[in-house]
Tab-separated table of C-alpha atoms in Angstrom:
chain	number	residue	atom	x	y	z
A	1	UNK	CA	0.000	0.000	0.000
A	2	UNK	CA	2.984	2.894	0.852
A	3	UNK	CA	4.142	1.953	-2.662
A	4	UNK	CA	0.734	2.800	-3.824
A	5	UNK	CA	0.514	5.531	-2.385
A	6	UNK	CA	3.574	6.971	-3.357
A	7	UNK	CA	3.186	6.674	-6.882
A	8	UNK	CA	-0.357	8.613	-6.421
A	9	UNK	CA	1.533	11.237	-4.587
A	10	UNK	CA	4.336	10.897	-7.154
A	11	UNK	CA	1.405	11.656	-9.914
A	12	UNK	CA	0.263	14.930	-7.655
A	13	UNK	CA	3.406	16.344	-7.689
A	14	UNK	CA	4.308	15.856	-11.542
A	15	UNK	CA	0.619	17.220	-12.233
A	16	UNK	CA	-1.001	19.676	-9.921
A	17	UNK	CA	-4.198	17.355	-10.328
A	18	UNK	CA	-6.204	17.123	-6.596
A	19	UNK	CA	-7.612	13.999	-7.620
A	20	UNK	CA	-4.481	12.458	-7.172
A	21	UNK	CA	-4.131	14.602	-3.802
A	22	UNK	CA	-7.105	13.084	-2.654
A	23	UNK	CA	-6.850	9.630	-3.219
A	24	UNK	CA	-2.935	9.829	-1.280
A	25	UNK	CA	-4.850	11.271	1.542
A	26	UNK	CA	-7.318	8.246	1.106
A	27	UNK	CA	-4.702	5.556	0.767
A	28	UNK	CA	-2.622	7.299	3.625
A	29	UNK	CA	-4.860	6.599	6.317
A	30	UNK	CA	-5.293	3.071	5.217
A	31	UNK	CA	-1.784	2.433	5.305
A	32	UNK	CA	-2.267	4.059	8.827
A	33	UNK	CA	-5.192	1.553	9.988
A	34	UNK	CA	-2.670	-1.479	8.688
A	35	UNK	CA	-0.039	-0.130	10.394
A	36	UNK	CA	-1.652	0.152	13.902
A	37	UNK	CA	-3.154	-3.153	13.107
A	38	UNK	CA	0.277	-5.003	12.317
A	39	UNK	CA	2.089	-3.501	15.044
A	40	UNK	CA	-0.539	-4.897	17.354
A	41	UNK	CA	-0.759	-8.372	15.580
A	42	UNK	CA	3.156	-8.560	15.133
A	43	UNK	CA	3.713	-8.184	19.123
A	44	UNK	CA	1.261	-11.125	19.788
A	45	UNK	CA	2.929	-12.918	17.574
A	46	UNK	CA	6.184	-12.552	19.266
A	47	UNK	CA	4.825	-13.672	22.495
A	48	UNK	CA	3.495	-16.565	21.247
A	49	UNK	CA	6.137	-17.785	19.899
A	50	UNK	CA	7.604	-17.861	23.276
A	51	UNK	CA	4.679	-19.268	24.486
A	52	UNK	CA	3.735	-22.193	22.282
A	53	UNK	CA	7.570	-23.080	20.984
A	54	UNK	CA	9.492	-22.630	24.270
A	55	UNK	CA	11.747	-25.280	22.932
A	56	UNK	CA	12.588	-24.427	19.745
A	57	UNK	CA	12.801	-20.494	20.779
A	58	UNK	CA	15.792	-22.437	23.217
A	59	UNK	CA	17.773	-23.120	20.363
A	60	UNK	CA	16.741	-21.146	17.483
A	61	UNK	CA	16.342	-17.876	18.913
A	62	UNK	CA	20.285	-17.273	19.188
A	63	UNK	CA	20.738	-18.202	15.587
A	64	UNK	CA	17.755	-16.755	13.908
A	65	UNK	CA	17.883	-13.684	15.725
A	66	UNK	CA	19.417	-11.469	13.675
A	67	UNK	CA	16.552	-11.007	11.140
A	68	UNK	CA	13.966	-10.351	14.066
A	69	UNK	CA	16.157	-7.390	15.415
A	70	UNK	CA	16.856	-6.147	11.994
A	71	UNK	CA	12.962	-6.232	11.388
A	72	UNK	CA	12.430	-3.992	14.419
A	73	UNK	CA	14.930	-1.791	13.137
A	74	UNK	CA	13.007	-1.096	9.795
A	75	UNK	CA	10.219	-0.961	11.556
A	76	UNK	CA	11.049	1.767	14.057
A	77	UNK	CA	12.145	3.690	10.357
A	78	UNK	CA	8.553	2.902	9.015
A	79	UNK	CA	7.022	4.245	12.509
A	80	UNK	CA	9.003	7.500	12.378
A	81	UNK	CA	8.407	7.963	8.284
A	82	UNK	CA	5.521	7.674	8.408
A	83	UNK	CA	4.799	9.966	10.682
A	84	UNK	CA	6.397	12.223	9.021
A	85	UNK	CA	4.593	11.721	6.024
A	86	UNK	CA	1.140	11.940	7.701
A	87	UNK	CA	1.509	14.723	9.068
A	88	UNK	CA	4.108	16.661	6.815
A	89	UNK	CA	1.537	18.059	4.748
A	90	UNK	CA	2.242	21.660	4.091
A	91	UNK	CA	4.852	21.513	6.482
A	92	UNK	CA	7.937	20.081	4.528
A	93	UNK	CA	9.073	20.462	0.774
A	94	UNK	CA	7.472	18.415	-1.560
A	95	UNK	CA	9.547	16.320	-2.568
A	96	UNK	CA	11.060	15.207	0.398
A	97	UNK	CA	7.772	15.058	1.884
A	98	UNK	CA	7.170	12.087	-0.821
A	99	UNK	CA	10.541	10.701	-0.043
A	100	UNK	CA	9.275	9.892	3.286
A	101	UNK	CA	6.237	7.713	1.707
A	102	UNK	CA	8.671	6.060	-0.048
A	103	UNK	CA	11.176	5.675	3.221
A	104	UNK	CA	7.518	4.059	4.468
A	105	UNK	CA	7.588	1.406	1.535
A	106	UNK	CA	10.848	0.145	1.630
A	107	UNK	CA	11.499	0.349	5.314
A	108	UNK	CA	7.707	-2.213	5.090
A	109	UNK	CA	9.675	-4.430	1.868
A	110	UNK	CA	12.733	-4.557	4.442
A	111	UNK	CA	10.524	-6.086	7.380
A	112	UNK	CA	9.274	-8.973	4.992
A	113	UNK	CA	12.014	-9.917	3.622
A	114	UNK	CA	13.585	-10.329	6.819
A	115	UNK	CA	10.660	-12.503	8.268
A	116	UNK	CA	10.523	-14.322	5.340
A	117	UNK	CA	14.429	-15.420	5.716
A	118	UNK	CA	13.618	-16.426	9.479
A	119	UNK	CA	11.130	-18.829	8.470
A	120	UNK	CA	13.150	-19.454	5.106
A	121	UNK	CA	15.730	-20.528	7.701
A	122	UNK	CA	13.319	-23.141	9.120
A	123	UNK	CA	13.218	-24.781	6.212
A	124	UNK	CA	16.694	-24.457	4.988
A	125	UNK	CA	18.854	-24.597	8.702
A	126	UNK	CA	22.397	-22.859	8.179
A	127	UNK	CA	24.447	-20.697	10.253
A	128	UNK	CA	25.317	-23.414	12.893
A	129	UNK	CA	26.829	-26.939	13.274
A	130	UNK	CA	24.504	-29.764	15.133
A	131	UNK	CA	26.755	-32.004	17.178
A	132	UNK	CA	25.759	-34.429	19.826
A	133	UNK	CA	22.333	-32.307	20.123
A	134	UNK	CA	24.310	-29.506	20.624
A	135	UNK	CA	23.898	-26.287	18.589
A	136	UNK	CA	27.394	-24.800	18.042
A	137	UNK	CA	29.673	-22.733	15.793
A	138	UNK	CA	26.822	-20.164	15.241
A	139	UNK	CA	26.821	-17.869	12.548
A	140	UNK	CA	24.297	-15.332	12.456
A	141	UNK	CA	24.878	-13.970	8.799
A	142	UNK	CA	24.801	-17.489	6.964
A	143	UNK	CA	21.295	-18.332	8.854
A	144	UNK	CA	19.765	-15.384	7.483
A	145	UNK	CA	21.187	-15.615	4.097
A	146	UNK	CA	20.383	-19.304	3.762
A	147	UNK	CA	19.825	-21.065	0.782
A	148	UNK	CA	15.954	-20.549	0.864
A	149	UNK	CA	15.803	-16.890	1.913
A	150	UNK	CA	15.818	-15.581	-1.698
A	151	UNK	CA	13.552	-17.776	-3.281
A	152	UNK	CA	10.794	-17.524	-0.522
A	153	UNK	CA	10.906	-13.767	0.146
A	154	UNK	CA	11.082	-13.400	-4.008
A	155	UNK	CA	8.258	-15.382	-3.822
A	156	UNK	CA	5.824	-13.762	-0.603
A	157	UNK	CA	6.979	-10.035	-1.892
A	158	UNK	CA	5.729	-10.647	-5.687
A	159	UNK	CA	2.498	-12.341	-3.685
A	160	UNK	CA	2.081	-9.402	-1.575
A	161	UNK	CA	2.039	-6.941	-4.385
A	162	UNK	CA	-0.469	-9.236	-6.474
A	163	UNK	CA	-2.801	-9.627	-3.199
A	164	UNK	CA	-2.803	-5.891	-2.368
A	165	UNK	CA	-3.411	-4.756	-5.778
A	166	UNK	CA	-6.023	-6.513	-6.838
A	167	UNK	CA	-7.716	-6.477	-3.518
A	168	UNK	CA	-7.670	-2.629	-3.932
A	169	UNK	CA	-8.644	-2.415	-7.563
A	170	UNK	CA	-11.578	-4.621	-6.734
A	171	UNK	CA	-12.436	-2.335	-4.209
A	172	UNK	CA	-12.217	0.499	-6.432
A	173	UNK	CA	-13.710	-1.154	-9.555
A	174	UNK	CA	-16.949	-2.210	-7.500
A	175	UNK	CA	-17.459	1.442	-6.163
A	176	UNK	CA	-17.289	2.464	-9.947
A	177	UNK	CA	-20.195	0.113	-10.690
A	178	UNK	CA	-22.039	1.797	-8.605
A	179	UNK	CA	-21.516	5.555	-10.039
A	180	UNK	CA	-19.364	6.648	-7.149
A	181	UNK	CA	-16.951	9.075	-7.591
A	182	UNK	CA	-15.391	7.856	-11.470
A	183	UNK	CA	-12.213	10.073	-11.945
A	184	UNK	CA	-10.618	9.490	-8.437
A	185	UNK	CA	-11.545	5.425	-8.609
A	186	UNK	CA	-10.557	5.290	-12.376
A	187	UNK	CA	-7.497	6.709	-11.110
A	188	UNK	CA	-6.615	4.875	-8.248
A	189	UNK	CA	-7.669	1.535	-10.613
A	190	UNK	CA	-4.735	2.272	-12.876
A	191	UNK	CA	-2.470	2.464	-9.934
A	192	UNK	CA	-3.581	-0.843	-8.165
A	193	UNK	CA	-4.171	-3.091	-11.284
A	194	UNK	CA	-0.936	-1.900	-13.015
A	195	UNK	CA	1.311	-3.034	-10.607
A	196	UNK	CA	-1.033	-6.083	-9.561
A	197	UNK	CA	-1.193	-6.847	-13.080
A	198	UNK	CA	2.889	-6.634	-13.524
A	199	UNK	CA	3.189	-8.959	-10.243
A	200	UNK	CA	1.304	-11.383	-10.963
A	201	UNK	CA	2.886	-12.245	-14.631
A	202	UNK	CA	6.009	-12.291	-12.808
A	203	UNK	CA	5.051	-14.525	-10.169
A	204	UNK	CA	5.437	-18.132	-12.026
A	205	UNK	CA	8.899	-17.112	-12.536
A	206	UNK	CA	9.572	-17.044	-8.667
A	207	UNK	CA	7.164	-20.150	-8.719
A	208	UNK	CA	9.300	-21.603	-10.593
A	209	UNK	CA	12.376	-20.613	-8.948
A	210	UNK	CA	10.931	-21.912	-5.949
A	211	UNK	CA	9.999	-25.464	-7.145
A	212	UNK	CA	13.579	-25.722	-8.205
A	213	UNK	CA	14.947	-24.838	-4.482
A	214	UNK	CA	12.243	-27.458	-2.968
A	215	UNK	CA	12.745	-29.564	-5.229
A	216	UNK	CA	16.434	-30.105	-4.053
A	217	UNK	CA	16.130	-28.904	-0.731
A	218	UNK	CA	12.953	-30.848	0.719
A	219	UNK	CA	12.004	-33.641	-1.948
A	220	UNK	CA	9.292	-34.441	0.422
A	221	UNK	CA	7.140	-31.369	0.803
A	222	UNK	CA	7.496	-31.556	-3.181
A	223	UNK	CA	5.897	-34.766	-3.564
A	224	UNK	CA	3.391	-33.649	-1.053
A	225	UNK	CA	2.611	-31.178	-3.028
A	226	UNK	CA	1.897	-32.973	-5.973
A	227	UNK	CA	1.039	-35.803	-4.796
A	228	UNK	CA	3.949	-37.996	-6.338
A	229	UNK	CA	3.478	-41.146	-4.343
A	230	UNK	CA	6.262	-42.653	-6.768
A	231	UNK	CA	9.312	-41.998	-7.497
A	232	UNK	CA	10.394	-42.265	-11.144
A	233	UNK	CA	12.054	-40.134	-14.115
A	234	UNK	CA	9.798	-38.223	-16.572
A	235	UNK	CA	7.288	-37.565	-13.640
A	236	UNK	CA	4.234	-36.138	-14.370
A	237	UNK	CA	3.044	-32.776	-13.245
A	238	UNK	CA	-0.509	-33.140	-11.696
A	239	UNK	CA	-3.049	-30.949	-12.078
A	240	UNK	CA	-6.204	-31.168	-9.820
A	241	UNK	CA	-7.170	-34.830	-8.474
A	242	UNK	CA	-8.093	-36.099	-5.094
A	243	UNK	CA	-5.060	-37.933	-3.549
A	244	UNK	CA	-6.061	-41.364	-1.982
A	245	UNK	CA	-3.517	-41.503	0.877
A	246	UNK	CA	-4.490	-45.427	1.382
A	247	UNK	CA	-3.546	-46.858	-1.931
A	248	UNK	CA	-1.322	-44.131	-3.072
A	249	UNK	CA	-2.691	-42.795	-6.077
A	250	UNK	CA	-4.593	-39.782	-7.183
A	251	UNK	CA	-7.973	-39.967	-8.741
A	252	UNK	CA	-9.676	-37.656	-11.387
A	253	UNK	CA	-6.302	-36.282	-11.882
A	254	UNK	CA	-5.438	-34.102	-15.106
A	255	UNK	CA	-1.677	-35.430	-16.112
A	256	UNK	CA	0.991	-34.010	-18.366
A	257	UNK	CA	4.266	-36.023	-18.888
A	258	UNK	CA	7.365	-35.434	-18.016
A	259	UNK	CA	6.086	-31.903	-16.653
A	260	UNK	CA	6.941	-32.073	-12.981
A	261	UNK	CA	10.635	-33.597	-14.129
A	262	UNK	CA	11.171	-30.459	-15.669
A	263	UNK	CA	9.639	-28.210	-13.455
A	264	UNK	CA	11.957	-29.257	-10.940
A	265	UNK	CA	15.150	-30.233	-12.390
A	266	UNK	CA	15.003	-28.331	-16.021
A	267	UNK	CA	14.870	-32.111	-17.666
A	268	UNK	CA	11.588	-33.573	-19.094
A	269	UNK	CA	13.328	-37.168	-17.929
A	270	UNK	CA	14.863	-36.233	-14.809
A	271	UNK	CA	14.360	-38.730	-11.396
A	272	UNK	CA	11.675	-36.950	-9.009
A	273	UNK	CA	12.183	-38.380	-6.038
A	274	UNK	CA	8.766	-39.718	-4.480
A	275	UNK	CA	6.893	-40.112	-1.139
A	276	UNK	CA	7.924	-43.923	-0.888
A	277	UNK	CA	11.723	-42.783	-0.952
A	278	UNK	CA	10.888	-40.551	2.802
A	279	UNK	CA	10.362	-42.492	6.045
A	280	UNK	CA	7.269	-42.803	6.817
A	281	UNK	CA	7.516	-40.881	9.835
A	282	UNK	CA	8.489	-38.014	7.977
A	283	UNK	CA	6.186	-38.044	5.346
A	284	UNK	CA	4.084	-34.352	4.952
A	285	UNK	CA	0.133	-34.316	5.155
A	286	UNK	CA	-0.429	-35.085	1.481
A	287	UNK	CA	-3.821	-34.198	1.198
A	288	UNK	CA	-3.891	-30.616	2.985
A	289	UNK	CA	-0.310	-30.093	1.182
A	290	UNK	CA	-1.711	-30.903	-2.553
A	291	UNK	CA	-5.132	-29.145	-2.380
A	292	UNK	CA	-3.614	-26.130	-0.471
A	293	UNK	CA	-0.818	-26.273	-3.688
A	294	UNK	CA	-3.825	-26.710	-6.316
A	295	UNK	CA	-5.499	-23.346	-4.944
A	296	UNK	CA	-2.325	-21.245	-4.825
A	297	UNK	CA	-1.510	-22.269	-8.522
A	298	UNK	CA	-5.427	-21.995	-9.612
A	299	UNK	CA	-5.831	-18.762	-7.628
A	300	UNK	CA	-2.710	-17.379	-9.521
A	301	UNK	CA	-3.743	-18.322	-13.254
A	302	UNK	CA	-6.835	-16.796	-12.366
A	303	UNK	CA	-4.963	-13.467	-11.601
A	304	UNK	CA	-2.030	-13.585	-14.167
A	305	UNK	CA	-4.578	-13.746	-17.169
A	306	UNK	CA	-6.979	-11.132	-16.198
A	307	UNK	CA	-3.315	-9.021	-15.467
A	308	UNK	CA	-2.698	-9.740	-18.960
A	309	UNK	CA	-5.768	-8.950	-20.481
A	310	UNK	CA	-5.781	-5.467	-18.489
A	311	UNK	CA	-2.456	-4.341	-19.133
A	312	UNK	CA	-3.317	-5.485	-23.094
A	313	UNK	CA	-6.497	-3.478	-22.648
A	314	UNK	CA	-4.386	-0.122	-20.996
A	315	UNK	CA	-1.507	-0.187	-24.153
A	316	UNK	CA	-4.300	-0.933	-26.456
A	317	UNK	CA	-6.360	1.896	-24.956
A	318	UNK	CA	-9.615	-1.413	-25.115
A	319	UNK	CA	-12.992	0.294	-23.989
A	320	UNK	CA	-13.823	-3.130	-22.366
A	321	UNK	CA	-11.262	-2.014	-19.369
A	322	UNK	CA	-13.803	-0.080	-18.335
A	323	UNK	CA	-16.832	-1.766	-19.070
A	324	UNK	CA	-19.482	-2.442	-16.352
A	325	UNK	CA	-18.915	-6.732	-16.275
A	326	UNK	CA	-15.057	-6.175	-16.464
A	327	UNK	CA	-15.470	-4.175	-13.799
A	328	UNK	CA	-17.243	-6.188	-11.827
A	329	UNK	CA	-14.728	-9.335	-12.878
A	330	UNK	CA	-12.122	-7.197	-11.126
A	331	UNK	CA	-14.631	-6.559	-8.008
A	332	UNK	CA	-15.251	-10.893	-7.947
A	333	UNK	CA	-11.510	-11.113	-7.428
A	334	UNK	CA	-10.704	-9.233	-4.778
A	335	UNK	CA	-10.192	-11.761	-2.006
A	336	UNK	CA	-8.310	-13.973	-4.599
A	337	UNK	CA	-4.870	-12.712	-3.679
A	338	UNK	CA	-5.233	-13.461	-0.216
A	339	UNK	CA	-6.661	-16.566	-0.916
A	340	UNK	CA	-3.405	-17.633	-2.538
A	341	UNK	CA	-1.187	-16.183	-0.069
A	342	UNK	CA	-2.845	-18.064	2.737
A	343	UNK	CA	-2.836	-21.335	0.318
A	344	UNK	CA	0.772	-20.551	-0.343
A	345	UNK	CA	1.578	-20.340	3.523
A	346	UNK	CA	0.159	-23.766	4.180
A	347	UNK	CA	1.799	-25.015	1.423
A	348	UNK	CA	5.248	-23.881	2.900
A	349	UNK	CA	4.152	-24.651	6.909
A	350	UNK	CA	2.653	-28.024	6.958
A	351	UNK	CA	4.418	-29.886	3.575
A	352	UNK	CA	7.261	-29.044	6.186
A	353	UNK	CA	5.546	-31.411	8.695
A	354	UNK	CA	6.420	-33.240	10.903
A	355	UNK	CA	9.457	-31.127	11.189
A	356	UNK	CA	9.612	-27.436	13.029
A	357	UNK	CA	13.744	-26.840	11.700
A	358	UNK	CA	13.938	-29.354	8.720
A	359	UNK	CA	16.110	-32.334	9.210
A	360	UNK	CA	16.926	-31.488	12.938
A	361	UNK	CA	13.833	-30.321	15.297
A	362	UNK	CA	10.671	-31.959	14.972
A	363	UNK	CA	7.094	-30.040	15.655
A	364	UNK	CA	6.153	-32.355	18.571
A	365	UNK	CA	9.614	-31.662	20.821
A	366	UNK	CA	9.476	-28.141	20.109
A	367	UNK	CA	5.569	-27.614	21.246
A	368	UNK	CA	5.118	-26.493	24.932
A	369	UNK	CA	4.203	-29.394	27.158
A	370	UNK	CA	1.639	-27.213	29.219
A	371	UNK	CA	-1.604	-27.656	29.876
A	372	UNK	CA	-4.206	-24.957	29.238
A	373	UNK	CA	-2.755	-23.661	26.499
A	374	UNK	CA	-6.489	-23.971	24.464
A	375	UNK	CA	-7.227	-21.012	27.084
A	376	UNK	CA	-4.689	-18.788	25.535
A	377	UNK	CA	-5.565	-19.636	21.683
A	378	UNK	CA	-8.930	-18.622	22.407
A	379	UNK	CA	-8.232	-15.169	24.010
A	380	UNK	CA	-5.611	-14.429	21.210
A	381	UNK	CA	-8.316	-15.814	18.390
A	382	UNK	CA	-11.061	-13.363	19.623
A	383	UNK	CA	-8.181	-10.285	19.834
A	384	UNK	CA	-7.474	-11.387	15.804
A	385	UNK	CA	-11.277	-11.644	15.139
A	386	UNK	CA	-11.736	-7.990	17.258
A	387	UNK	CA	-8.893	-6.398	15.101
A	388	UNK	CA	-10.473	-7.907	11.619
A	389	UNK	CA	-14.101	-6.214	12.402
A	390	UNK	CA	-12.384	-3.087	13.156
A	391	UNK	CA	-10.400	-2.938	10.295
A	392	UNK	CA	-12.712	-3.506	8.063
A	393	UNK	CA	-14.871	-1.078	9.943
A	394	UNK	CA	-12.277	1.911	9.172
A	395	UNK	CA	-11.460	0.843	6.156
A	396	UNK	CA	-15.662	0.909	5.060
A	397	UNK	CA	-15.626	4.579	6.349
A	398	UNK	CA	-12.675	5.707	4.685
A	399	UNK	CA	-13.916	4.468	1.602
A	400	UNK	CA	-17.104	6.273	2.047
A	401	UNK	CA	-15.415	9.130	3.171
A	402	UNK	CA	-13.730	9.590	-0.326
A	403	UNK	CA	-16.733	9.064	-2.037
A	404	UNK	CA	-18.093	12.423	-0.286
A	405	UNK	CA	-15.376	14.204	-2.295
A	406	UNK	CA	-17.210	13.839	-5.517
A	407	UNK	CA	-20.292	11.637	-7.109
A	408	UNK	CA	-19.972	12.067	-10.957
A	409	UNK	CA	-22.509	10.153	-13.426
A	410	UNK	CA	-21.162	5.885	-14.427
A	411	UNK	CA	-20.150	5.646	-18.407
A	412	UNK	CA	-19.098	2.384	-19.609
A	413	UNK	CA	-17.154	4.055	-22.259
A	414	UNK	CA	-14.992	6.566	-21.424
C-alpha cells in the first residue's frame, strides 16, 4: 500500500491534479489503519512464539535472531516515516515530503524480507553446526542468508504486491459500478491493477524458482505437493485430483508427462524423487499439502490472465477495461490474492511437517508441554477476530469518506 501511495503522490506532484491529492490522503490513512493493526498483531505474535515453541525459541532464537532485530529496526524507520509523512503536509518540501512515503515502503519491503528469511531458515537450517544435540559454531549472517531466503521472500513479496493490488482495484472497480466518484476510482484503478497486473505475470517465474529450491532442498514437501506417491524419471506434473492416501494414487487427476521432471530439475526425464523414498515418519500431510498447492496455482492463473488482459487493454487503450462486467470481474476477485497467499503459507508450513527446523527439530519436541494452552488460543483468536471487524470497519468509512469528495454520473465508455 505505501508503494501505492507513493506513486499517487508521485502523480500529484508531476501534475497539480487534486484527484491524485485526494486519493494519497485516502490511501494514507489506510496504510495508517494497517499499520496500527500489524504492530498490534506482530507483538502477539512474538509472544506466542515464546509461548507455544518454548523449545525451539531455546535453540533457534540465538541463531535466527538477527533477522527479528533487523525487522524492528526497519520498523522503528517505518514508525518514524511515516509519521512524518502523515503529518508533513504543508509543512515540509514536496519532494522530500514524498521521499518519506517512499522511506515508508521500503522500510515495510525490508521487514518482509527479513521474516521471510527467518522462516526461510526453518526450512533451509544454516548458520550453525549440530553435534551431539548440541547447537554450536553459530553464525548469524549465513542463517539469514540461507539457501531458501531468496527464493521464498522473491516469492511472498511478488504475492504481496499481487494480493494488495487486486484487492484494492476490486475495491475500487466495484465502487465504480455503482456511479461513485469515477475520476478518483478510475485513477486509483490504474495504480492498483498496473502493478497487480505486472506482479502477478512475474510470479510463475519465482514459482518456478521456488519449485527448483524445494525440489532439491525438501524432496518431500514436493511430492506432497503434488502428490507424487512414486518416485520415477519423466514424472508427471498433476493438475487437480483427489489424492487417496491409502492406496497411493490420485484420482480424477489431469496429467501431463514429463512436466513435474522439468519443473523441478530443467529435464523432461529427470528422477523426481517420491513419497515412498521418505520415512514414513516423515512423510508431509499429502492431502492438505496438494489441495492447499492446487489453490495457490489456480488462484494465480486466475490473476495472471486477467493481469494480462488489463495491461493489453491499458496499451491498447480497449474500452472493455472499463466496461461495467469487467469491472465487476475485477470486483469478484478481490479476495483472490489473499486466498493464494494463505494457500501458499500452508503449502510452505505443513508440507514441512512433521518437522519445526527441517532435518533437525521436529514439531512435537518443540511444542510447549503445558496444559491450558487452548485457554490462551482462544483469548488471542477473539483479539485477531476484534482487530479484523475493526479494520474492516475503518477501512468501510474511509472508503465512504472519499466518495463524499465527488459523485460524478457511471459511463461504460470513457
Amino acid at each position: 500500500m505505501p508503494f501505492f501511495m507513493a506513486i499517487s503522490h508521485y502523480k500529484y506532484l508531476k501534475t497539480g491534479k487534486d484527484k491524485y491529492k485526494t486519493l494519497t490522503k485516502a490511501w494514507s490513512k489506510g496504510v495508517a489503519i494497517f499499520f496500527v493493526t500489524g504492530a498490534v498483531s506482530g507483538t502477539m505474535l512474538s509472544f506466542e512464539l515464546g509461548l507455544l515453541w518454548p523449545e525451539f525459541m531455546k535453540h533457534a532464537g540465538p541463531i535466527f535472531g538477527m533477522p527479528f532485530s533487523l525487522e524492528g529496526t526497519a520498523f522503528f524507520i517505518e514508525a518514524i516515516a511515516l509519521g512524518f509523512y502523515l503529518y508533513g503536509w504543508e509543512k515540509f518540501r514536496p519532494w522530500f515530503h514524498w521521499f518519506t512515503g517512499v522511506v515508508v515502503g521500503v522500510s515495510g519491503l525490508a521487514s518482509g524480507i527479513l521474516v521471510v528469511a527467518a522462516n526461510a531458515w526453518m526450512n533451509s537450517p544454516a548458520g550453525f553446526d549440530y553435534i551431539d544435540g548440541q547447537y554450536l559454531n553459530i553464525d548469524p549472517i549465513a542463517a539469514m542468508f540461507n539457501d531458501a531466503w531468496f527464493s521464498q521472500a522473491l516469492h511472498m513479496i511478488l504475492a504481496a504486491f499481487v494480493a494488495t493490488g487486486f484487492a484494492v482495484a476490486g475495491i475500487h472497480a466495484w465502487m465504480l459500478t455503482k456511479g461513485k466518484n469515477q475520476e478518483i476510482h478510475r485513477s486509483a484503478l490504474k495504480i492498483a491493477l498496473t502493478l497487480g497486473a505486472v506482479a502477478a505475470i512475474l510470479q510463475p517465474i519465482s514459482g518456478d524458482i521456488s519449485a527448483k529450491d524445494v525440489a532439491e532442498r525438501q524432496p518431500a514437501k514436493l511430492a506432497a505437493m503434488e502428490a507424487h506417491y512414486h518416485t520415477e524419471k519423466g514424472a508427471p506434473l498433476i493438475i487437480g485430483g483427489i489424492p487417496d492416501e491409502e492406496n497411493k494414487t490420485v484420482n480424477y487427476a489431469i496429467k501431463i508427462p514429463g512436466a513435474l521432471s522439468f519443473l523441478a530439475h530443467g529435464d523432461f526425464e529427470a528422477e523426481v524423487i517420491g513419497l515412498d523414498q521418505i520415512p514414513a515418519d516423515e512423510q508431509p500431510p499429502v492431502t492438505v499439502t496438494h489441495f492447499a498447492f492446487q489453490i495457490m496455482v489456480a488462484c494465480g492463473m486466475i490473476l495472471m490472465l486477467t493481469g494480462i488482459t488489463w495491461l493489453f487493454g491499458q496499451w491498447r487503450k480497449k474500452s472493455y477495461i472499463h466496461h461495467p462486467s469487467y469491472l465487476k470481474l475485477i470486483a469478484f476477485l478481490t479476495p483472490l490474492g489473499f486466498i493464494a497467499v494463505e494457500a501458499g503459507w500452508v503449502v510452505t508450513e505443513v508440507g514441512r511437517q512433521p518437522w519445526i527446523l527441517h532435518g533437525i527439530m521436529k514439531t512435537e519436541d518443540a511444542v510447549t508441554p503445558m496444559p491450558g494452552i487452548v485457554w490462551s488460543f482462544i483469548l488471542y483468536s477473539l483479539i485477531y477476530i476484534s482487530l479484523a471487524g475493526i479494520v474492516s470497519l475503518l477501512l468501510y468509512r474511509q472508503i465512504k469518506n472519499l466518495d463524499k469528495t465527488k459523485n460524478e454520473p457511471f459511463a461504460s465508455n470513457t
